[in-house]
Amino acid sequence: MSDQPRIPPQPGIMDISLYQGGAAHIAGQDNVIKLSSNENPYGASEKAREAAIRAAHQMHRYPNTDHAALREAIAEIHGLDPDRIICGAGSDEVLQFAAQCFAGPGDEIIMTEHGFSMYPILTRAAGATPVVVPERQRKVDVDAILNAVTAKTRIVFLTNPGNPTGTLLPEAGLRRLVSGLPDDVLLVHDGAYTEFIDGEFRLDFDLADTFPNLMATRTFSKIYGLGGLRIGWGYAQRSLIDVLNRVRQPFNLSVVQLAAAEAAMRDRAHVTRCQAENARWRGWLREALQNLGIDCDESHANFVLARFSDEATATACDEALKADGVIVRKVAGYGLPNCLRITIGDESSCRRVAHVVGLFMAERGLEKEDQI
Ligand SMILES: *Cc1c(COP(=O)(O)O)cnc(C)c1O
């Protein structure tokens, strides 16, 4: 039997490498701490959970197709126009709408070196070609993106703050990028981690008012703690949203998803608390790692990227953490083989990470001394 499918798939489909999710289990360990998928350690808002349970009584009913109540809640909280919002099964689905609507065979989609691993998948699924541009010291390089634009470019996918880098493209850089792109190239500003930036970030919403070729996306999977439910959204000018809505399946969000997301959006106290706890322990963990001699950029997200001297050390530290029941993310697939991405957990998780990494580095130091 050959692995070749009998029915030839569309161009690009067989070039897709399957997405690797963060590990969730360690063989033989029950009490694991999962810090591999940037999930919210405090879980979802209690109000969201209650709303989901109430909505479960309506499971036999089809959901609304227009997501009006959820879009209204998002618009109210963020000061946006509800008619310019589109909701998807995770922001991944909104990104997919963009790729499907605006790119096809022969077209190019630009993404950065350490960009989100869904971008090449969505690009190839649309039959288009991914064009990967370098970053500079793990930061988005606006000139590299602008220089990579050709007549075939249809979309630029930008994660800001970056995943897995955690770095932020400053306002001037983002303005220069969107101003420098041709009118017929869509800039997707993937803001999955914007809620973790200190202070309110709404630059991408504001830019979407001026630039018809910019779409901002947000997710309920990270700060809202609803990754298991799959809800995200995009904001752009109405003409663009109108295009995307044509490929959106009418029932893409269930009654449970819609109810939970709306309640989560309105529970600002939960968001504020998660934001504050994350900022506190993110700073603490970065400092702890730096004190151990491990490089770590300032992060604007809910994880830090620990940079070891080489890949072997990163791998050995990953093993040491695993042996202690802590799962973090190896990011060699993102072009960062000497790094581990560590989600900011609660206080005890952060302390445990620092403790285990500290023991690991001390042991390494002794081994090195032995060799001298
Ligand atoms: C987690 C993440 C998302 C969110 O994906 P969902 O489909 O909304 O769960 C989007 N972009 C990036 C870069 C992410 O890390």
Short mmCIF file of N, CA and C in Angstrom, two decimals, residues 4-5 9-19 105 117-130:
data_model
loop_
_atom_site.label_atom_id
_atom_site.label_comp_id
_atom_site.label_asym_id
_atom_site.label_seq_id
_atom_site.Cartn_x
_atom_site.Cartn_y
_atom_site.Cartn_z
N GLN A 4 0.27 7.42 -0.94
CA GLN A 4 -0.32 8.43 -1.82
C GLN A 4 -1.84 8.30 -1.82
N PRO A 5 -2.55 9.39 -1.62
CA PRO A 5 -4.00 9.30 -1.70
C PRO A 5 -4.44 9.00 -3.12
N PRO A 9 -5.21 15.41 -3.96
CA PRO A 9 -5.66 16.59 -3.23
C PRO A 9 -5.28 17.86 -3.97
N GLN A 10 -5.87 18.96 -3.59
CA GLN A 10 -5.57 20.25 -4.18
C GLN A 10 -4.09 20.60 -3.94
N PRO A 11 -3.55 21.47 -4.80
CA PRO A 11 -2.14 21.87 -4.66
C PRO A 11 -1.87 22.42 -3.25
N GLY A 12 -0.75 21.99 -2.69
CA GLY A 12 -0.35 22.52 -1.38
C GLY A 12 -0.77 21.64 -0.21
N ILE A 13 -1.86 20.89 -0.38
CA ILE A 13 -2.40 20.16 0.78
C ILE A 13 -1.37 19.15 1.31
N MET A 14 -0.72 18.40 0.42
CA MET A 14 0.21 17.38 0.88
C MET A 14 1.54 17.96 1.37
N ASP A 15 1.72 19.29 1.18
CA ASP A 15 2.92 19.95 1.70
C ASP A 15 2.73 20.41 3.15
N ILE A 16 1.53 20.24 3.66
CA ILE A 16 1.27 20.69 5.04
C ILE A 16 1.89 19.73 6.04
N SER A 17 2.68 20.27 6.97
CA SER A 17 3.17 19.47 8.09
C SER A 17 2.16 19.63 9.22
N LEU A 18 1.75 18.53 9.82
CA LEU A 18 0.69 18.59 10.82
C LEU A 18 1.12 19.43 12.02
N TYR A 19 0.19 20.19 12.56
CA TYR A 19 0.44 21.05 13.71
C TYR A 19 0.81 20.21 14.93
N PRO A 105 -3.50 29.60 -5.33
CA PRO A 105 -2.30 29.15 -6.03
C PRO A 105 -1.62 30.30 -6.77
N SER A 117 3.01 28.85 14.10
CA SER A 117 3.13 27.71 13.19
C SER A 117 1.84 27.39 12.43
N MET A 118 0.73 28.05 12.78
CA MET A 118 -0.49 27.85 11.98
C MET A 118 -0.40 28.57 10.63
N TYR A 119 0.42 29.62 10.54
CA TYR A 119 0.41 30.42 9.30
C TYR A 119 0.80 29.62 8.06
N PRO A 120 1.90 28.83 8.11
CA PRO A 120 2.21 28.04 6.90
C PRO A 120 1.13 27.01 6.59
N ILE A 121 0.49 26.49 7.62
CA ILE A 121 -0.58 25.50 7.39
C ILE A 121 -1.74 26.16 6.65
N LEU A 122 -2.18 27.32 7.13
CA LEU A 122 -3.31 28.01 6.51
C LEU A 122 -2.96 28.48 5.10
N THR A 123 -1.70 28.88 4.92
CA THR A 123 -1.25 29.34 3.61
C THR A 123 -1.32 28.21 2.59
N ARG A 124 -0.76 27.06 2.96
CA ARG A 124 -0.75 25.93 2.03
C ARG A 124 -2.16 25.38 1.81
N ALA A 125 -2.98 25.42 2.85
CA ALA A 125 -4.36 24.94 2.69
C ALA A 125 -5.09 25.77 1.65
N ALA A 126 -4.69 27.04 1.52
CA ALA A 126 -5.32 27.91 0.52
C ALA A 126 -4.65 27.73 -0.85
N GLY A 127 -3.60 26.91 -0.90
CA GLY A 127 -2.89 26.70 -2.16
C GLY A 127 -1.81 27.74 -2.41
N ALA A 128 -1.63 28.67 -1.47
CA ALA A 128 -0.65 29.75 -1.64
C ALA A 128 0.71 29.33 -1.11
N THR A 129 1.70 30.21 -1.29
CA THR A 129 3.08 29.90 -0.93
C THR A 129 3.52 30.75 0.27
N PRO A 130 4.00 30.09 1.33
CA PRO A 130 4.51 30.87 2.46
C PRO A 130 5.87 31.49 2.14
#
